[in-house]
mmCIF file of C-alpha atoms in Angstrom:
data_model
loop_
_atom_site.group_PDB
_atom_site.id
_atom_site.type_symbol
_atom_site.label_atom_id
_atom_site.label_comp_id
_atom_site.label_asym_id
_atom_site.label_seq_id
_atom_site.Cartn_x
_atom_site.Cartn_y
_atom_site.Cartn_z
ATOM 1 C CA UNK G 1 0.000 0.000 0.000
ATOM 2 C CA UNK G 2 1.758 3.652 -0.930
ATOM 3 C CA UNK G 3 2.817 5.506 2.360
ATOM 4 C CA UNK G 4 0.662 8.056 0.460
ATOM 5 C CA UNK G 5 -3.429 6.676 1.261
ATOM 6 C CA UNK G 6 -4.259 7.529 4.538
ATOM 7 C CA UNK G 7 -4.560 4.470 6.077
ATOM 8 C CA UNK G 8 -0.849 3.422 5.525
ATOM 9 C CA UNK G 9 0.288 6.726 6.975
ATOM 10 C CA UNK G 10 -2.068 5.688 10.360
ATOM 11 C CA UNK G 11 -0.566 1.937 10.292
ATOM 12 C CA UNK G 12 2.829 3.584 9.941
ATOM 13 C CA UNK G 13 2.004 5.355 13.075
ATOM 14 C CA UNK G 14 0.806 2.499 15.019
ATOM 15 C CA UNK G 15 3.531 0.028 13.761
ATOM 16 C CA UNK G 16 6.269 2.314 14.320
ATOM 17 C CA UNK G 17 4.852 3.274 17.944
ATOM 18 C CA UNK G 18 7.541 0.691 19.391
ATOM 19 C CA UNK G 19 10.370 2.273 17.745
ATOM 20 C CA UNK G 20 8.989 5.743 19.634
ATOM 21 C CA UNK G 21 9.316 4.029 23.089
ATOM 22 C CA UNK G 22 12.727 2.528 21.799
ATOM 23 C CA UNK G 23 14.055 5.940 20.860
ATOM 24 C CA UNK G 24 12.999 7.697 23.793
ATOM 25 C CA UNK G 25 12.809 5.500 26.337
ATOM 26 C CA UNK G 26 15.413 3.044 26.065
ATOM 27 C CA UNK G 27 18.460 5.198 23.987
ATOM 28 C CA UNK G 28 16.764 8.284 26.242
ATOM 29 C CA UNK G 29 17.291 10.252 22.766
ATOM 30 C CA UNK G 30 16.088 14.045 23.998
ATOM 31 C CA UNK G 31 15.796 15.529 20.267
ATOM 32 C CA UNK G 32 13.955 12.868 18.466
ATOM 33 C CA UNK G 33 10.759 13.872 15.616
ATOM 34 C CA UNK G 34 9.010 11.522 13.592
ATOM 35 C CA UNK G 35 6.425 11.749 11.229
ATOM 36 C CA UNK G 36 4.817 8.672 9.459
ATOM 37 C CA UNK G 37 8.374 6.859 8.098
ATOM 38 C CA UNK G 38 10.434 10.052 8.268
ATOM 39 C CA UNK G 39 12.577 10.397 11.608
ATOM 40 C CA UNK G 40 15.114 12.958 12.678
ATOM 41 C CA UNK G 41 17.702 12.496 15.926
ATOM 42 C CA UNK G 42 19.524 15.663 16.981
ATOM 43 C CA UNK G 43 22.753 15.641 18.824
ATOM 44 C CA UNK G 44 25.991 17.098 19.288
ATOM 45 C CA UNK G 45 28.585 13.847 19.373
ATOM 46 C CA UNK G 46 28.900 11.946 15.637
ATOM 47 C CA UNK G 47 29.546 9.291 17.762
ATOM 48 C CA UNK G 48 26.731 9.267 19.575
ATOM 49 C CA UNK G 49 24.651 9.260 16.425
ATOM 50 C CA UNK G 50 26.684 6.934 14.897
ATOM 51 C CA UNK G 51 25.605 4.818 17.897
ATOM 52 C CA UNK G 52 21.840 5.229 18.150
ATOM 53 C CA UNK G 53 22.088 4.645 14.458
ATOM 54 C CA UNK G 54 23.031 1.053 14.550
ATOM 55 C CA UNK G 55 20.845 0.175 17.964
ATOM 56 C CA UNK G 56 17.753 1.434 15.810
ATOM 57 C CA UNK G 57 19.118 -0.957 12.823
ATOM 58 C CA UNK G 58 19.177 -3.621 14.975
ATOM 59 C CA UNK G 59 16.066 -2.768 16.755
ATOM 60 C CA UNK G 60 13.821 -2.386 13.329
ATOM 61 C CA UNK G 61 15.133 -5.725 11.926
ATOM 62 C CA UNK G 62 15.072 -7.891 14.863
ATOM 63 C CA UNK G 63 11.306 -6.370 16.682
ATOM 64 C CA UNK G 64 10.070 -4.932 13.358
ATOM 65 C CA UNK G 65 11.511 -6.939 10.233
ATOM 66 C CA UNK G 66 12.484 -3.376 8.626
ATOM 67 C CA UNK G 67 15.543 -1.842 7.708
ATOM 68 C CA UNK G 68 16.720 2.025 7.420
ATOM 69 C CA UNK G 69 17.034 3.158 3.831
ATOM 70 C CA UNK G 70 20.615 2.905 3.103
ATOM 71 C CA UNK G 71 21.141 6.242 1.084
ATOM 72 C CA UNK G 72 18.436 8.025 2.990
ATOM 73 C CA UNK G 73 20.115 7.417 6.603
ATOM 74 C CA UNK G 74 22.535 10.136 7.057
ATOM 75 C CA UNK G 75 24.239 11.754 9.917
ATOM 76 C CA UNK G 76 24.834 16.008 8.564
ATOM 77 C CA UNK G 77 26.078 18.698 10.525
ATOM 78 C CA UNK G 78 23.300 21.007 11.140
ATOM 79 C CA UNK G 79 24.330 23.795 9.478
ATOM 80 C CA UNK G 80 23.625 22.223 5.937
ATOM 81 C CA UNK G 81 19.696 21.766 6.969
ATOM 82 C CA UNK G 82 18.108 18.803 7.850
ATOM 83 C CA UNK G 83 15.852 17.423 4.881
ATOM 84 C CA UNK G 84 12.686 16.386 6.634
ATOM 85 C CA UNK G 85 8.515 16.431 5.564
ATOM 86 C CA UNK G 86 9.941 18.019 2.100
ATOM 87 C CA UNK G 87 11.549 21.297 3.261
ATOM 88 C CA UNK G 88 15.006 21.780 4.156
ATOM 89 C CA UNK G 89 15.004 22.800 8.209
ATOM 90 C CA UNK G 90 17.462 24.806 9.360
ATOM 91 C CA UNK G 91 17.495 26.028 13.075
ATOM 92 C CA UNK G 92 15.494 29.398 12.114
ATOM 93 C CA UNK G 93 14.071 28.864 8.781
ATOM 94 C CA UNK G 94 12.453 26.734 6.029
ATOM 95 C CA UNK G 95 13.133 26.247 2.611
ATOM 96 C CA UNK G 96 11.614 24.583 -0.145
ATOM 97 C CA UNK G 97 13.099 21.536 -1.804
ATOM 98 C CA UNK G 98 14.604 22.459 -5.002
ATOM 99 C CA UNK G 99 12.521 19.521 -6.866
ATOM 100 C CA UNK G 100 8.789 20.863 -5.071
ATOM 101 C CA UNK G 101 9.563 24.269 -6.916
ATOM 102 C CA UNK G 102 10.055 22.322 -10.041
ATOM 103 C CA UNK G 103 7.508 20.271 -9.875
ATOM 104 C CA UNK G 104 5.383 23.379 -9.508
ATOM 105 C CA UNK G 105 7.103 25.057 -12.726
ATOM 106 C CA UNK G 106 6.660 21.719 -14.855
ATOM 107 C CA UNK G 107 2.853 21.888 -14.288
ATOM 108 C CA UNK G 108 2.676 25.821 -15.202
ATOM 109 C CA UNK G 109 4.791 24.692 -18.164
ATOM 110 C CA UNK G 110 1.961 22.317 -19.404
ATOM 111 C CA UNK G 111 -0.725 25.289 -18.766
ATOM 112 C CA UNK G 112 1.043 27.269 -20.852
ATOM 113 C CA UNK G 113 1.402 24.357 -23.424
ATOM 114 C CA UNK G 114 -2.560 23.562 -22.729
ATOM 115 C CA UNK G 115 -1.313 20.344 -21.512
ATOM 116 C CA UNK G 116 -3.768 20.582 -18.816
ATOM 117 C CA UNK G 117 -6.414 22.510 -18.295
ATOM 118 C CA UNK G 118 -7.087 25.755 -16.093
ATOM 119 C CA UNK G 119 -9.171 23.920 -13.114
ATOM 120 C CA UNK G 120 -5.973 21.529 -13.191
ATOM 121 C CA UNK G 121 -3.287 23.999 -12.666
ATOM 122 C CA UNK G 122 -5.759 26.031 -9.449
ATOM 123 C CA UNK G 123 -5.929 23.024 -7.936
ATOM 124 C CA UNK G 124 -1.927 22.075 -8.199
ATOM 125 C CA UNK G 125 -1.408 25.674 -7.241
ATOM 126 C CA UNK G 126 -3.607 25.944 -4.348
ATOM 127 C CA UNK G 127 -2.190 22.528 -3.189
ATOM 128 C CA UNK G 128 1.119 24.102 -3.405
ATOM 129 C CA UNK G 129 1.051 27.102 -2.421
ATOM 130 C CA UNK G 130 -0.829 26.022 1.476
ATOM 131 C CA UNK G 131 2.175 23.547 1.494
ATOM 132 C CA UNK G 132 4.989 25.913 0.533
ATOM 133 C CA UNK G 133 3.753 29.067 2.599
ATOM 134 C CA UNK G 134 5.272 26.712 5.693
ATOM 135 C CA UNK G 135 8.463 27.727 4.778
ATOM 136 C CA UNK G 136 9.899 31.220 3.610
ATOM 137 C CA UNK G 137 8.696 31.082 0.506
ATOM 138 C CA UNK G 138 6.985 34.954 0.377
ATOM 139 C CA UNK G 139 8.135 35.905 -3.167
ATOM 140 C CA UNK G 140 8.789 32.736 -4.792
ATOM 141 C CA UNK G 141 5.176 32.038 -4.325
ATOM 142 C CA UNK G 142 4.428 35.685 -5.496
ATOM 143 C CA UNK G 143 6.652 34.917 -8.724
ATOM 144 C CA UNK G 144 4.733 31.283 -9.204
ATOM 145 C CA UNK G 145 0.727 33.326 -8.872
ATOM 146 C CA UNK G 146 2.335 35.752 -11.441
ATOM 147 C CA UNK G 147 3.257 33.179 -13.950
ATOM 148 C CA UNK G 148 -0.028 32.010 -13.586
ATOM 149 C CA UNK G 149 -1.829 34.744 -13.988
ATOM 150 C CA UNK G 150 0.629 35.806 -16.842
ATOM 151 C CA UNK G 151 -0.589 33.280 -18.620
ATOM 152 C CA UNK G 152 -4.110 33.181 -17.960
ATOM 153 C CA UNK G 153 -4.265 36.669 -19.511
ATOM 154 C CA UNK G 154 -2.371 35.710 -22.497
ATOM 155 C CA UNK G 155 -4.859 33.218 -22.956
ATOM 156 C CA UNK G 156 -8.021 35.979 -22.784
#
């Protein structure tokens, strides 16, 4: 079932409950966030992380027959962001993913092409735009409703 339908995000939730108490209760891990399959651990010490790391490696395969995504498991100094729930965090600001903006450029690119139609790109937009106003995103989403609207009056 795709992590996307609703129930599979609510089984992910109960499933990966255990792994919660793990995390906090047994490593005593103080900055620890998850959302669905998407987990962050904050500390100062590599080590440590390095650490905690392999316990919850050995914990998900042995108590939950699952594994951490190789290329997606990373310990990063804090500085660079930390890529969670599609934006990249830093400590006092949000940004975008570089591939949401595009993905948001593509579809006005197939409005202007009349790819799709104008009911398809409000809805893509609207979807977008509520998502990307969580991080500071003020004038790129001022430049996206212009290209929009750009092209809806070259259409008229």
């Amino acid at each position: 079932m795709p992590l996307g339908n609703l129930t599979s995000q609510i089984f992910a939730n109960i499933y990966l409950h255990e792994l919660d108490y793990f995390v906090k209760h047994e490593l005593k891990v103080k900055y620890y966030v998850r959302y669905v399959d998407d987990f962050v651990l904050l500390h100062q010490s590599r080590r440590q992380l390095e650490q905690w790391r392999k316990a919850i490696n050995i914990f998900l395969k042995k108590k939950l027959k699952l594994e951490l995504h190789p290329q997606k498991t990373q310990i990063i100094p804090l500085f660079r962001g930390v890529d969670f729930l599609g934006f990249r965090n830093f400590y006092h600001h949000q940004i975008l993913r570089k591939r949401n903006l595009k993905n948001m450029q593509q579809k006005i690119k197939l409005f202007e092409e009349k790819e799709i139609g104008f009911r398809s790109i409000m809805e893509s937009y609207q979807g977008w735009q509520a998502y990307a106003k969580w991080a500071n995103t003020f004038e790129i989403r001022k430049e996206v409703k212009s290209k929009i609207i750009n092209t809806i009056l070259s259409k008229v």
